[in-house]
Short mmCIF file of C-alpha atoms in Angstrom, two decimals:
data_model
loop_
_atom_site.label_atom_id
_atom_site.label_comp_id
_atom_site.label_asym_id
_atom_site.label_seq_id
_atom_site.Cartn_x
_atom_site.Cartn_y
_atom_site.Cartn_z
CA UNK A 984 9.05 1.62 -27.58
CA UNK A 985 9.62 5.11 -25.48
CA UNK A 986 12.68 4.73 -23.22
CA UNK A 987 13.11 7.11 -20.78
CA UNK A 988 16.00 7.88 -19.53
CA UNK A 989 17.26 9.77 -16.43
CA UNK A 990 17.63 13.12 -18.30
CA UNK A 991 14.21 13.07 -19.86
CA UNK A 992 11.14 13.86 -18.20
CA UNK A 993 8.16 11.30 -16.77
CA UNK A 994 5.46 13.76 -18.61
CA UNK A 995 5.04 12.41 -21.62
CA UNK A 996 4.90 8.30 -20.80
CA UNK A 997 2.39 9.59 -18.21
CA UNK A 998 0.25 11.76 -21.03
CA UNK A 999 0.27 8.76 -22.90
CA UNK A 1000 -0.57 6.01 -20.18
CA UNK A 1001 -3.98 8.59 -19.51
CA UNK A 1002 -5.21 8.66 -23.52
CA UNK A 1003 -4.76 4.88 -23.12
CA UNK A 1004 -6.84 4.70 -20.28
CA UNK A 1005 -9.54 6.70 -21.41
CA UNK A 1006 -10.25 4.51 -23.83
CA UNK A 1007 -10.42 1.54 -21.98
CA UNK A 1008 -13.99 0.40 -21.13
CA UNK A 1009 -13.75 -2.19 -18.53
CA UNK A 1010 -12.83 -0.38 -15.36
CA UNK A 1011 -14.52 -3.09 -12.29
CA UNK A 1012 -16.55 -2.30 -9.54
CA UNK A 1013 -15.61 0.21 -6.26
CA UNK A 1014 -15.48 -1.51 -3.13
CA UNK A 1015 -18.96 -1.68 -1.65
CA UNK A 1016 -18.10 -3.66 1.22
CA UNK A 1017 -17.46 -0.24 2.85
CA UNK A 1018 -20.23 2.08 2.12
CA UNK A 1019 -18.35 4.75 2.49
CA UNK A 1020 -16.49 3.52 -0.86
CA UNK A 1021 -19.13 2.38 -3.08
CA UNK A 1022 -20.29 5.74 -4.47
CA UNK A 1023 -16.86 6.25 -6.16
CA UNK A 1024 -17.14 6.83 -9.79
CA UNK A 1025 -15.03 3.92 -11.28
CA UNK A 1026 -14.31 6.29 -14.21
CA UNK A 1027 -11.65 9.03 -12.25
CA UNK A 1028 -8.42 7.96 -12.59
CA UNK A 1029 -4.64 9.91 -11.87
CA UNK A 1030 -0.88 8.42 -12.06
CA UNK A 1031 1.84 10.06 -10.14
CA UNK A 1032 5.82 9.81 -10.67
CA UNK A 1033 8.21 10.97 -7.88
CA UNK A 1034 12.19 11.07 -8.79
CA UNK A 1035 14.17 10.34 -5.41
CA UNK A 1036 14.80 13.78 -4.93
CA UNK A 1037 11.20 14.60 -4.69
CA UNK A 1038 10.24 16.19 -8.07
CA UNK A 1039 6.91 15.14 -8.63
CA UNK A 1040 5.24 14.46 -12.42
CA UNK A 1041 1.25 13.52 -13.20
CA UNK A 1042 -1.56 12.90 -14.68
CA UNK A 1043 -5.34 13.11 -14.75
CA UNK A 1044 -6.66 12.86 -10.91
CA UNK A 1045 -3.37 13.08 -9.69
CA UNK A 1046 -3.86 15.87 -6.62
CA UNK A 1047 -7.41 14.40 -5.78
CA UNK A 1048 -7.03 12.63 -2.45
CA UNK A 1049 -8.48 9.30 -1.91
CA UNK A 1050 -8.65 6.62 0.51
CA UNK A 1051 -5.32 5.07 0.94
CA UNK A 1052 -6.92 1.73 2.30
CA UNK A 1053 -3.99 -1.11 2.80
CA UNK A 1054 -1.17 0.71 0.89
CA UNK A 1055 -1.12 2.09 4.20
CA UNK A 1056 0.18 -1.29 5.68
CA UNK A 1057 3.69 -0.58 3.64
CA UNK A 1058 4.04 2.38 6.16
CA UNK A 1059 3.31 0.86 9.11
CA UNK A 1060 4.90 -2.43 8.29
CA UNK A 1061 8.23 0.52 7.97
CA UNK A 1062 7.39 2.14 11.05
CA UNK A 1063 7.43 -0.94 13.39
CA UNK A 1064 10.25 -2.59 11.88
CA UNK A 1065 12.93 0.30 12.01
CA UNK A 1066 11.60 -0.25 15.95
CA UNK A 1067 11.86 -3.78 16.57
CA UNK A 1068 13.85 -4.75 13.70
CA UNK A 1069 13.56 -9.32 13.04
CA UNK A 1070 11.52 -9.82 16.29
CA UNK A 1071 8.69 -8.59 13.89
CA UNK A 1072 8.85 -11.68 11.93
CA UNK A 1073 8.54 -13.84 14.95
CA UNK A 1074 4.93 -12.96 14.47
CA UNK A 1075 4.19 -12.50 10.94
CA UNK A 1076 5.04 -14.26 8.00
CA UNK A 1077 6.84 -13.56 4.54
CA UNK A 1078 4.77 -15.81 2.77
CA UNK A 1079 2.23 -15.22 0.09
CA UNK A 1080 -1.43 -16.40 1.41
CA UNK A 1081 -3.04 -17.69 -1.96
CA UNK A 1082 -6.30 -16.30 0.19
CA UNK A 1083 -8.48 -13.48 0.20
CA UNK A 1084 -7.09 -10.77 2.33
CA UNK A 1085 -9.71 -11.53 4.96
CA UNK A 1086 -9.49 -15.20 4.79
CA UNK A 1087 -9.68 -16.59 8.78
CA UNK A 1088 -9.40 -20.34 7.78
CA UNK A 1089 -5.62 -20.20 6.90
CA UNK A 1090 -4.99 -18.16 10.24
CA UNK A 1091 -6.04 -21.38 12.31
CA UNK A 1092 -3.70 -23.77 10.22
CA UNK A 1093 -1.19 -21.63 10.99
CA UNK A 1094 -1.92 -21.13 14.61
CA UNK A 1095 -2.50 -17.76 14.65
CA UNK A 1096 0.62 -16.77 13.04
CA UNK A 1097 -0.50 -14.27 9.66
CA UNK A 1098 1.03 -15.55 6.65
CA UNK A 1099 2.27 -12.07 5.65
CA UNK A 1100 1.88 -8.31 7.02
CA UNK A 1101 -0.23 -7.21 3.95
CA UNK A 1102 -3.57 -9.46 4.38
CA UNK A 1103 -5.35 -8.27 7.28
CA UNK A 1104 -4.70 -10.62 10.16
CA UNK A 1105 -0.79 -10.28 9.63
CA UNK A 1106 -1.42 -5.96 9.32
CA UNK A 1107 -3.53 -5.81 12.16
CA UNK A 1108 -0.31 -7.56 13.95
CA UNK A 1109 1.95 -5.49 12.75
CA UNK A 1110 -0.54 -2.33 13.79
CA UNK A 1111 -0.94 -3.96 16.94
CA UNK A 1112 2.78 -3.59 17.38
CA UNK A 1113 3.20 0.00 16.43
CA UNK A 1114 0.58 1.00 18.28
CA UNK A 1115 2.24 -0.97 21.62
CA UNK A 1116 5.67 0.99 20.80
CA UNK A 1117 4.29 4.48 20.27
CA UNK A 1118 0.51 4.98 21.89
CA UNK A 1119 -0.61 5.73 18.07
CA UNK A 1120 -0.68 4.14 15.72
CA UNK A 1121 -2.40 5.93 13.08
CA UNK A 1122 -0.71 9.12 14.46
CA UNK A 1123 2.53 7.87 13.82
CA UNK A 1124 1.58 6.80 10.50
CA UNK A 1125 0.03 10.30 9.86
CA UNK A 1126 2.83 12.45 10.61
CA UNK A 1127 5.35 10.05 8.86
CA UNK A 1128 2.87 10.77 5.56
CA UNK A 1129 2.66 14.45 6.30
CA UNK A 1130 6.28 14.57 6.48
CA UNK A 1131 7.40 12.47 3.53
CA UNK A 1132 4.77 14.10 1.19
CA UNK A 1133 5.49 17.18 2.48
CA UNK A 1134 2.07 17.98 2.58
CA UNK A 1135 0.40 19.04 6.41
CA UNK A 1136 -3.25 18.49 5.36
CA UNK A 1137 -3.00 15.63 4.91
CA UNK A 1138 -5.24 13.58 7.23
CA UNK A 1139 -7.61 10.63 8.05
CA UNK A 1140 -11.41 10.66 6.50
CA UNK A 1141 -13.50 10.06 10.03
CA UNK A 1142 -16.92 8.83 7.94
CA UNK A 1143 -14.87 5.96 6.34
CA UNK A 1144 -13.38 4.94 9.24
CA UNK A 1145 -17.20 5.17 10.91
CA UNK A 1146 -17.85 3.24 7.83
CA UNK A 1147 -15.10 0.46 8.33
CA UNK A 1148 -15.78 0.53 11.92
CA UNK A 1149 -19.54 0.32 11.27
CA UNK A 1150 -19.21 -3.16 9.05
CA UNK A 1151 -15.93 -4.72 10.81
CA UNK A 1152 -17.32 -7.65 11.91
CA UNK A 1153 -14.68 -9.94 10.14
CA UNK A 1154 -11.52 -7.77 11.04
CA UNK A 1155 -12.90 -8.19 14.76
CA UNK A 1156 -12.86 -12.04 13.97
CA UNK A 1157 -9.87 -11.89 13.02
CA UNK A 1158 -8.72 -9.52 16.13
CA UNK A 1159 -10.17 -11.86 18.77
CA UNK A 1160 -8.66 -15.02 16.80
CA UNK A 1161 -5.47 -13.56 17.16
CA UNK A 1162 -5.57 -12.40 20.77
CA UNK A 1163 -6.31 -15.76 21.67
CA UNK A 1164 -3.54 -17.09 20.03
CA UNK A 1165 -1.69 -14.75 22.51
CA UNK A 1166 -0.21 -12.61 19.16
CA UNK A 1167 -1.94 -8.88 19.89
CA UNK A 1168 -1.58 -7.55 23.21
CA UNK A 1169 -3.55 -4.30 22.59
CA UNK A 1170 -7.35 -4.77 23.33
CA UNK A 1171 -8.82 -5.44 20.60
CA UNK A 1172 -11.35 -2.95 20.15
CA UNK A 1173 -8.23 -0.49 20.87
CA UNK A 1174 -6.63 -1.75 18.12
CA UNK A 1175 -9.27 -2.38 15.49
CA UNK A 1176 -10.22 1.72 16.27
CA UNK A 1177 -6.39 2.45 15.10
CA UNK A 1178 -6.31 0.36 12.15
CA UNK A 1179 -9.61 1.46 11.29
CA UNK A 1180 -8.27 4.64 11.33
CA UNK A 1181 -4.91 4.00 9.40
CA UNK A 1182 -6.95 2.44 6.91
CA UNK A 1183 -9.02 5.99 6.34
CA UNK A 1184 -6.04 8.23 5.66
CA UNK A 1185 -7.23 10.16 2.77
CA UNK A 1186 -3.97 10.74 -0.23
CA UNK A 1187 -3.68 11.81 -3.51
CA UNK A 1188 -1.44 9.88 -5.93
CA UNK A 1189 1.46 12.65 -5.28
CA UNK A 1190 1.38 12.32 -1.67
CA UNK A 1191 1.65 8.32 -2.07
CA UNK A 1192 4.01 8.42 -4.50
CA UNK A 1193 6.79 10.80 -2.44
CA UNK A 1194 5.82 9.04 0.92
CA UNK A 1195 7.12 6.03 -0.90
CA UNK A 1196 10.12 7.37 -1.83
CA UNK A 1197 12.29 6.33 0.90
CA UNK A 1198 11.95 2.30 -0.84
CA UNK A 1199 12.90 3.99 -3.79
CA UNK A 1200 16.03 5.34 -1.88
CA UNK A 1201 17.07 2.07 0.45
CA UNK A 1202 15.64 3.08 3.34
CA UNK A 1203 16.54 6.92 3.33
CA UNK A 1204 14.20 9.14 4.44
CA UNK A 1205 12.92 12.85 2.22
CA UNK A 1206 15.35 14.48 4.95
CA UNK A 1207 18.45 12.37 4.28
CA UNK A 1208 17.66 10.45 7.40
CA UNK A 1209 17.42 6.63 7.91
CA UNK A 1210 14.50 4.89 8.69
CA UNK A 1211 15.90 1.49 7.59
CA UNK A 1212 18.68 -0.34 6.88
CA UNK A 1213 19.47 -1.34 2.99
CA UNK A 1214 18.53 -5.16 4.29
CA UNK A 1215 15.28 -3.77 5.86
CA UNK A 1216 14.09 -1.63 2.77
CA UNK A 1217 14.46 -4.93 0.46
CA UNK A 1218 12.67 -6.83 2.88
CA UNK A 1219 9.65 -4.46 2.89
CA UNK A 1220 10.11 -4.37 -1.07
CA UNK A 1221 10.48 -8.10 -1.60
CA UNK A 1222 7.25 -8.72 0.81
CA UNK A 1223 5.25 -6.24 -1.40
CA UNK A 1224 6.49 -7.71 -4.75
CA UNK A 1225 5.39 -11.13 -3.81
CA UNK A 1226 2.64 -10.43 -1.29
CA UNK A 1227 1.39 -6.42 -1.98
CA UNK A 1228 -1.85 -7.45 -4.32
CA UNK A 1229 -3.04 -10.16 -2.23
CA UNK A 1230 -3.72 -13.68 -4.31
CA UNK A 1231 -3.29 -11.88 -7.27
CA UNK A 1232 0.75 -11.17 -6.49
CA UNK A 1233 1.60 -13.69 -9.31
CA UNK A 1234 0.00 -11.53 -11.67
CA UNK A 1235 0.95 -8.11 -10.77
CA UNK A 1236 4.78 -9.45 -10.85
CA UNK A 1237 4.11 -10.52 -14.11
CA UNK A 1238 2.09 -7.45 -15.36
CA UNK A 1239 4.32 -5.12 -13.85
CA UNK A 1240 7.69 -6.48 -12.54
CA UNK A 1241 7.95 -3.91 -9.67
CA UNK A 1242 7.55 -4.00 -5.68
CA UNK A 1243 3.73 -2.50 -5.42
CA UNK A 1244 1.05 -2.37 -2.80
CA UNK A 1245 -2.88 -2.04 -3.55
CA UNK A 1246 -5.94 -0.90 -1.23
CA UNK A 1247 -9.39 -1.30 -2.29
CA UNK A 1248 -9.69 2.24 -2.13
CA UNK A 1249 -8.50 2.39 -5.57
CA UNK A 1250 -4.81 3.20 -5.10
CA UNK A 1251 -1.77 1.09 -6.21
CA UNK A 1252 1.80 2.12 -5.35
CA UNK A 1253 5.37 0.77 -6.96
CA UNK A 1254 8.77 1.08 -6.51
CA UNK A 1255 11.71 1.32 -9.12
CA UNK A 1256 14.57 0.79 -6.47
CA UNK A 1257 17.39 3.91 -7.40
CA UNK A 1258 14.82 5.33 -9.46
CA UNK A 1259 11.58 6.10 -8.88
CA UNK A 1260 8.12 5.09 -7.00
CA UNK A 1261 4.61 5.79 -8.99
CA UNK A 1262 1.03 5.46 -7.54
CA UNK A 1263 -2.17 5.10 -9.45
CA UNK A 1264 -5.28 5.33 -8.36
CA UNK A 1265 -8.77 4.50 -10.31
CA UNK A 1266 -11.78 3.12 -7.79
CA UNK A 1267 -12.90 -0.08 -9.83
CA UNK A 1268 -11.44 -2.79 -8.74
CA UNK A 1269 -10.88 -6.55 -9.83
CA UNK A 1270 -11.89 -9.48 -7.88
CA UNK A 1271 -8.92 -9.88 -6.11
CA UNK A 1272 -9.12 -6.20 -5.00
CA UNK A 1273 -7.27 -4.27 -7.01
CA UNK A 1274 -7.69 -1.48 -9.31
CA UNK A 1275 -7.90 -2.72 -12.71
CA UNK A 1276 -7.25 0.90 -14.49
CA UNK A 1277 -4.50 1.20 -11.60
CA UNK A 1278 -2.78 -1.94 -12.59
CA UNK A 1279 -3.21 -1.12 -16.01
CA UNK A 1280 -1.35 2.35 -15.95
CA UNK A 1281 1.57 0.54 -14.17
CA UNK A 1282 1.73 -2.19 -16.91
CA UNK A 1283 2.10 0.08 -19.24
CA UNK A 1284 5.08 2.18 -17.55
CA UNK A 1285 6.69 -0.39 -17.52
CA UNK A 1286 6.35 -1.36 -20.67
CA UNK A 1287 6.91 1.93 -22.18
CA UNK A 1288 10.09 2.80 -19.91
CA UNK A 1289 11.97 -0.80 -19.41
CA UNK A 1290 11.86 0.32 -15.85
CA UNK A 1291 11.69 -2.98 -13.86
CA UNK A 1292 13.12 -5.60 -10.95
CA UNK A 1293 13.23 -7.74 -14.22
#
Protein backbone atom coordinates (compact mmCIF):
# COMPACT_ATOMS: atom_id res chain seq x y z
CA UNK A 1 0.00 0.00 0.00
CA UNK A 2 1.41 3.77 -0.85
CA UNK A 3 1.02 5.99 2.23
CA UNK A 4 1.39 9.37 1.77
CA UNK A 5 2.34 11.40 4.12
CA UNK A 6 2.32 15.20 4.67
CA UNK A 7 5.91 15.68 3.36
CA UNK A 8 5.43 13.70 0.20
CA UNK A 9 3.77 14.84 -2.75
CA UNK A 10 -0.06 13.93 -4.17
CA UNK A 11 1.66 13.29 -7.82
CA UNK A 12 2.35 10.04 -7.85
CA UNK A 13 -1.06 8.34 -6.09
CA UNK A 14 -2.70 10.63 -8.68
CA UNK A 15 -0.37 9.17 -11.79
CA UNK A 16 -1.34 5.98 -10.60
CA UNK A 17 -5.21 6.42 -9.91
CA UNK A 18 -5.19 7.71 -14.03
CA UNK A 19 -3.24 4.30 -15.50
CA UNK A 20 -5.93 2.58 -13.39
CA UNK A 21 -8.58 4.31 -14.93
CA UNK A 22 -7.60 3.99 -18.33
CA UNK A 23 -7.96 0.67 -18.19
CA UNK A 24 -11.20 0.43 -16.88
CA UNK A 25 -13.93 -0.26 -19.50
CA UNK A 26 -17.19 0.40 -17.91
CA UNK A 27 -17.45 4.15 -17.63
CA UNK A 28 -21.84 4.72 -17.68
CA UNK A 29 -23.74 6.94 -19.61
CA UNK A 30 -23.57 11.18 -19.60
CA UNK A 31 -26.58 12.72 -18.46
CA UNK A 32 -28.97 13.10 -21.37
CA UNK A 33 -31.72 14.45 -19.49
CA UNK A 34 -30.05 17.82 -20.29
CA UNK A 35 -29.11 17.98 -23.85
CA UNK A 36 -26.72 20.17 -23.33
CA UNK A 37 -24.84 17.18 -21.40
CA UNK A 38 -25.36 14.22 -23.44
CA UNK A 39 -22.67 14.77 -26.08
CA UNK A 40 -19.92 14.41 -23.38
CA UNK A 41 -17.47 11.79 -24.19
CA UNK A 42 -17.77 9.38 -21.15
CA UNK A 43 -14.08 8.52 -21.80
CA UNK A 44 -12.27 12.19 -20.47
CA UNK A 45 -11.52 11.97 -17.14
CA UNK A 46 -9.08 14.42 -14.57
CA UNK A 47 -8.50 14.20 -10.57
CA UNK A 48 -7.41 17.22 -8.71
CA UNK A 49 -5.68 17.48 -5.08
CA UNK A 50 -5.57 20.85 -3.23
CA UNK A 51 -3.37 21.00 0.20
CA UNK A 52 -5.10 23.69 2.58
CA UNK A 53 -2.73 26.15 1.66
CA UNK A 54 -3.74 26.07 -1.89
CA UNK A 55 -1.01 24.07 -3.74
CA UNK A 56 -2.74 22.35 -6.29
CA UNK A 57 -1.63 18.58 -7.80
CA UNK A 58 -3.42 16.62 -11.02
CA UNK A 59 -4.09 14.51 -13.37
CA UNK A 60 -5.41 13.80 -16.85
CA UNK A 61 -8.40 16.45 -17.60
CA UNK A 62 -7.66 18.22 -14.66
CA UNK A 63 -7.75 22.15 -16.07
CA UNK A 64 -10.69 21.27 -18.52
CA UNK A 65 -13.76 23.00 -17.12
CA UNK A 66 -16.98 21.25 -16.89
CA UNK A 67 -20.35 21.64 -15.65
CA UNK A 68 -20.35 21.78 -11.96
CA UNK A 69 -24.13 20.65 -11.79
CA UNK A 70 -25.23 20.05 -7.88
CA UNK A 71 -21.70 20.13 -6.33
CA UNK A 72 -22.69 23.56 -6.62
CA UNK A 73 -25.40 23.10 -3.84
CA UNK A 74 -22.29 22.59 -1.19
CA UNK A 75 -21.59 26.35 -1.98
CA UNK A 76 -24.70 27.70 -1.71
CA UNK A 77 -25.86 25.51 1.10
CA UNK A 78 -22.28 27.61 2.74
CA UNK A 79 -23.32 30.81 1.54
CA UNK A 80 -26.85 30.94 3.13
CA UNK A 81 -25.96 29.38 6.25
CA UNK A 82 -22.95 31.67 7.37
CA UNK A 83 -26.22 34.24 6.76
CA UNK A 84 -28.94 32.79 8.61
CA UNK A 85 -27.10 30.35 10.57
CA UNK A 86 -30.01 27.18 12.28
CA UNK A 87 -33.11 29.08 10.95
CA UNK A 88 -31.96 27.27 7.68
CA UNK A 89 -32.88 23.99 9.03
CA UNK A 90 -36.31 25.12 9.95
CA UNK A 91 -36.85 24.49 6.30
CA UNK A 92 -34.73 21.78 5.14
CA UNK A 93 -33.87 18.62 6.43
CA UNK A 94 -30.59 16.62 7.44
CA UNK A 95 -31.93 13.51 6.43
CA UNK A 96 -30.94 11.18 3.68
CA UNK A 97 -34.02 10.82 1.05
CA UNK A 98 -33.55 7.06 -0.11
CA UNK A 99 -35.18 8.89 -3.44
CA UNK A 100 -34.09 10.05 -6.64
CA UNK A 101 -32.92 13.57 -6.42
CA UNK A 102 -36.06 14.71 -8.20
CA UNK A 103 -38.42 12.54 -6.40
CA UNK A 104 -41.85 14.90 -5.62
CA UNK A 105 -43.75 12.04 -3.80
CA UNK A 106 -41.61 12.19 -0.55
CA UNK A 107 -41.93 16.14 -0.61
CA UNK A 108 -45.83 15.76 0.05
CA UNK A 109 -45.30 13.21 3.01
CA UNK A 110 -43.27 15.55 4.38
CA UNK A 111 -45.37 18.58 3.81
CA UNK A 112 -43.28 20.40 1.81
CA UNK A 113 -40.38 20.31 4.01
CA UNK A 114 -37.08 18.80 1.62
CA UNK A 115 -35.56 15.98 3.31
CA UNK A 116 -32.04 17.41 2.79
CA UNK A 117 -30.40 20.54 0.89
CA UNK A 118 -28.65 18.29 -1.74
CA UNK A 119 -31.81 16.68 -3.68
CA UNK A 120 -33.43 19.29 -5.56
CA UNK A 121 -36.52 20.41 -3.70
CA UNK A 122 -34.40 20.97 -0.40
CA UNK A 123 -31.46 23.04 -2.90
CA UNK A 124 -33.89 24.96 -4.61
CA UNK A 125 -34.89 26.05 -0.81
CA UNK A 126 -31.83 26.73 0.19
CA UNK A 127 -31.24 28.84 -3.34
CA UNK A 128 -34.41 30.35 -2.72
CA UNK A 129 -32.93 31.68 0.49
CA UNK A 130 -29.70 33.04 -0.81
CA UNK A 131 -31.15 34.55 -3.43
CA UNK A 132 -33.85 36.43 -0.81
CA UNK A 133 -30.62 37.60 1.33
CA UNK A 134 -28.43 38.86 -1.50
CA UNK A 135 -30.56 39.66 -4.96
CA UNK A 136 -28.21 36.80 -6.61
CA UNK A 137 -27.95 34.02 -6.17
CA UNK A 138 -25.82 32.57 -8.71
CA UNK A 139 -23.75 35.82 -8.50
CA UNK A 140 -22.93 35.27 -5.11
CA UNK A 141 -22.08 31.81 -5.76
CA UNK A 142 -19.88 32.96 -8.75
CA UNK A 143 -17.72 35.35 -7.14
CA UNK A 144 -17.33 33.11 -3.97
CA UNK A 145 -15.85 30.37 -6.78
CA UNK A 146 -13.82 33.01 -8.54
CA UNK A 147 -12.39 33.96 -5.34
CA UNK A 148 -11.65 30.64 -3.65
CA UNK A 149 -10.17 29.16 -6.92
CA UNK A 150 -8.51 32.08 -7.53
CA UNK A 151 -9.38 31.91 -10.93
CA UNK A 152 -11.60 35.23 -12.58
CA UNK A 153 -12.81 33.33 -15.67
CA UNK A 154 -14.44 31.41 -14.22
CA UNK A 155 -18.15 31.63 -15.12
CA UNK A 156 -21.64 30.13 -15.87
CA UNK A 157 -22.22 28.14 -19.40
CA UNK A 158 -25.57 30.19 -20.71
CA UNK A 159 -26.55 27.13 -23.39
CA UNK A 160 -26.78 24.64 -20.43
CA UNK A 161 -28.62 26.69 -18.40
CA UNK A 162 -30.98 27.37 -21.77
CA UNK A 163 -30.75 23.69 -21.76
CA UNK A 164 -31.88 23.07 -18.03
CA UNK A 165 -34.25 25.84 -18.37
CA UNK A 166 -35.52 24.43 -21.69
CA UNK A 167 -36.48 20.76 -20.04
CA UNK A 168 -37.30 21.95 -16.28
CA UNK A 169 -40.55 20.89 -16.13
CA UNK A 170 -40.03 18.73 -12.91
CA UNK A 171 -37.79 21.32 -10.97
CA UNK A 172 -40.85 23.76 -11.71
CA UNK A 173 -43.05 20.97 -10.04
CA UNK A 174 -41.18 20.90 -7.51
CA UNK A 175 -40.92 24.97 -7.27
CA UNK A 176 -44.70 25.46 -7.31
CA UNK A 177 -45.12 22.41 -4.73
CA UNK A 178 -43.04 24.17 -2.49
CA UNK A 179 -44.43 27.69 -2.80
CA UNK A 180 -47.60 26.35 -1.90
CA UNK A 181 -46.44 24.86 1.03
CA UNK A 182 -45.54 28.55 1.86
CA UNK A 183 -41.46 27.38 1.95
CA UNK A 184 -40.00 29.73 -1.19
CA UNK A 185 -40.91 33.20 -1.17
CA UNK A 186 -39.06 34.15 -4.42
CA UNK A 187 -41.35 33.69 -7.54
CA UNK A 188 -40.78 30.83 -8.78
CA UNK A 189 -39.80 31.35 -12.19
CA UNK A 190 -37.27 33.96 -10.43
CA UNK A 191 -35.86 31.38 -8.68
CA UNK A 192 -35.79 28.38 -10.98
CA UNK A 193 -33.78 31.13 -13.56
CA UNK A 194 -31.04 31.40 -10.57
CA UNK A 195 -30.71 27.87 -9.82
CA UNK A 196 -30.75 27.13 -13.33
CA UNK A 197 -28.03 29.24 -13.53
CA UNK A 198 -25.98 28.02 -10.41
CA UNK A 199 -26.39 24.73 -11.75
CA UNK A 200 -24.41 25.86 -15.22
CA UNK A 201 -21.26 27.19 -13.61
CA UNK A 202 -18.66 25.73 -15.76
CA UNK A 203 -15.17 24.34 -13.36
CA UNK A 204 -12.35 22.38 -13.86
CA UNK A 205 -11.35 19.81 -11.20
CA UNK A 206 -8.66 22.49 -9.78
CA UNK A 207 -11.07 25.17 -9.41
CA UNK A 208 -13.50 22.65 -7.43
CA UNK A 209 -11.04 21.25 -5.57
CA UNK A 210 -9.50 24.81 -3.96
CA UNK A 211 -13.11 26.30 -3.77
CA UNK A 212 -13.61 23.41 -1.43
CA UNK A 213 -10.91 24.04 0.57
CA UNK A 214 -12.39 26.08 3.20
CA UNK A 215 -14.30 22.34 4.53
CA UNK A 216 -10.99 21.13 4.39
CA UNK A 217 -9.93 24.06 6.75
CA UNK A 218 -13.18 24.28 9.32
CA UNK A 219 -14.77 26.88 7.83
CA UNK A 220 -11.73 29.22 6.94
CA UNK A 221 -11.78 30.89 3.97
CA UNK A 222 -8.39 30.95 1.00
CA UNK A 223 -7.91 34.55 2.68
CA UNK A 224 -7.74 33.45 6.32
CA UNK A 225 -11.25 34.70 6.72
CA UNK A 226 -14.31 32.90 8.24
CA UNK A 227 -17.15 31.94 6.47
CA UNK A 228 -18.30 29.42 9.13
CA UNK A 229 -18.04 28.39 12.36
CA UNK A 230 -16.10 24.88 13.18
CA UNK A 231 -19.91 23.57 14.14
CA UNK A 232 -21.18 24.94 10.76
CA UNK A 233 -18.33 23.44 8.48
CA UNK A 234 -19.10 19.80 10.08
CA UNK A 235 -22.59 20.29 9.53
CA UNK A 236 -22.15 21.02 5.78
CA UNK A 237 -19.54 18.01 5.82
CA UNK A 238 -21.67 15.54 7.76
CA UNK A 239 -24.84 16.46 5.35
CA UNK A 240 -22.60 15.68 2.28
CA UNK A 241 -21.13 12.43 3.76
CA UNK A 242 -24.50 11.02 4.37
CA UNK A 243 -26.63 12.87 1.81
CA UNK A 244 -23.92 14.33 -1.13
CA UNK A 245 -24.54 11.21 -3.77
CA UNK A 246 -28.15 11.10 -3.45
CA UNK A 247 -29.63 7.31 -2.68
CA UNK A 248 -26.45 6.06 -3.34
CA UNK A 249 -24.79 7.91 0.02
CA UNK A 250 -24.54 4.40 1.66
CA UNK A 251 -22.26 3.41 -0.92
CA UNK A 252 -20.03 6.27 -1.52
CA UNK A 253 -19.39 6.22 2.49
CA UNK A 254 -18.46 2.88 2.09
CA UNK A 255 -16.39 3.20 -1.18
CA UNK A 256 -14.77 6.18 -0.09
CA UNK A 257 -15.15 7.15 3.64
CA UNK A 258 -14.96 10.95 2.97
CA UNK A 259 -17.57 14.00 2.99
CA UNK A 260 -18.21 14.28 -1.06
CA UNK A 261 -20.75 15.90 -3.29
CA UNK A 262 -21.65 14.68 -7.01
CA UNK A 263 -23.46 16.55 -10.05
CA UNK A 264 -24.50 14.77 -13.05
CA UNK A 265 -22.25 16.84 -14.86
CA UNK A 266 -19.61 14.41 -14.17
CA UNK A 267 -17.85 16.01 -11.19
CA UNK A 268 -17.44 14.55 -7.63
CA UNK A 269 -15.81 16.55 -4.83
CA UNK A 270 -14.35 15.23 -1.18
CA UNK A 271 -13.04 16.47 1.76
CA UNK A 272 -10.15 15.12 4.06
CA UNK A 273 -10.95 17.52 7.07
CA UNK A 274 -7.09 19.12 8.14
CA UNK A 275 -5.91 17.75 5.04
CA UNK A 276 -7.02 17.99 1.85
CA UNK A 277 -10.22 18.21 -0.64
CA UNK A 278 -9.96 16.30 -4.24
CA UNK A 279 -12.49 16.53 -7.18
CA UNK A 280 -12.88 14.15 -10.03
CA UNK A 281 -14.62 14.51 -12.82
CA UNK A 282 -15.43 11.77 -15.74
CA UNK A 283 -19.09 12.38 -17.60
CA UNK A 284 -20.56 8.71 -17.35
CA UNK A 285 -22.51 8.35 -14.76
CA UNK A 286 -24.25 5.47 -12.69
CA UNK A 287 -27.86 5.16 -12.13
CA UNK A 288 -28.01 6.96 -9.16
CA UNK A 289 -26.18 9.88 -10.87
CA UNK A 290 -22.90 9.75 -10.24
CA UNK A 291 -19.76 9.41 -12.04
CA UNK A 292 -18.68 5.94 -11.96
CA UNK A 293 -14.84 6.70 -13.13
CA UNK A 294 -15.25 9.75 -10.57
CA UNK A 295 -16.15 7.53 -7.73
CA UNK A 296 -13.72 5.17 -8.76
CA UNK A 297 -10.59 7.57 -8.63
CA UNK A 298 -11.75 8.57 -5.08
CA UNK A 299 -11.94 4.87 -3.96
CA UNK A 300 -8.83 4.36 -4.83
CA UNK A 301 -7.19 7.51 -2.95
CA UNK A 302 -8.34 6.41 -0.37
CA UNK A 303 -7.28 3.28 -0.51
CA UNK A 304 -3.86 4.05 -1.59
CA UNK A 305 -3.33 7.00 1.05
CA UNK A 306 -5.39 5.76 4.36
CA UNK A 307 -6.77 9.21 4.08
CA UNK A 308 -10.33 8.90 5.55
CA UNK A 309 -13.31 10.03 8.23
CA UNK A 310 -12.80 6.23 9.00
Amino acid sequence: MVIVRSTLTFQPVLDRIADEIAQTPTRGRPADYIPALAACDPARFGMAVAELDGTVYGVGDWRQPFSAQSITKVFTLALDLAREADELWEHVGREPSGNPFNSLVQLEYENGIPRNPFINAGALVVTDRLHTRTGDAAGTLLDFLRTESDNDRLAIDEDVAASEAAHGDRNAALGHFLASYGNIGNPVPVLLDAYFRQCSVAASCADLALATGFLARHGIRSDGSRLLTQRQAKQVNAVMLTCGTYDAAGEFAYRVGLPGKSGVGGGVIAVVPGRCTLCAWSPGLDEQGNSVAGVAALDRFTTLTGLSVF
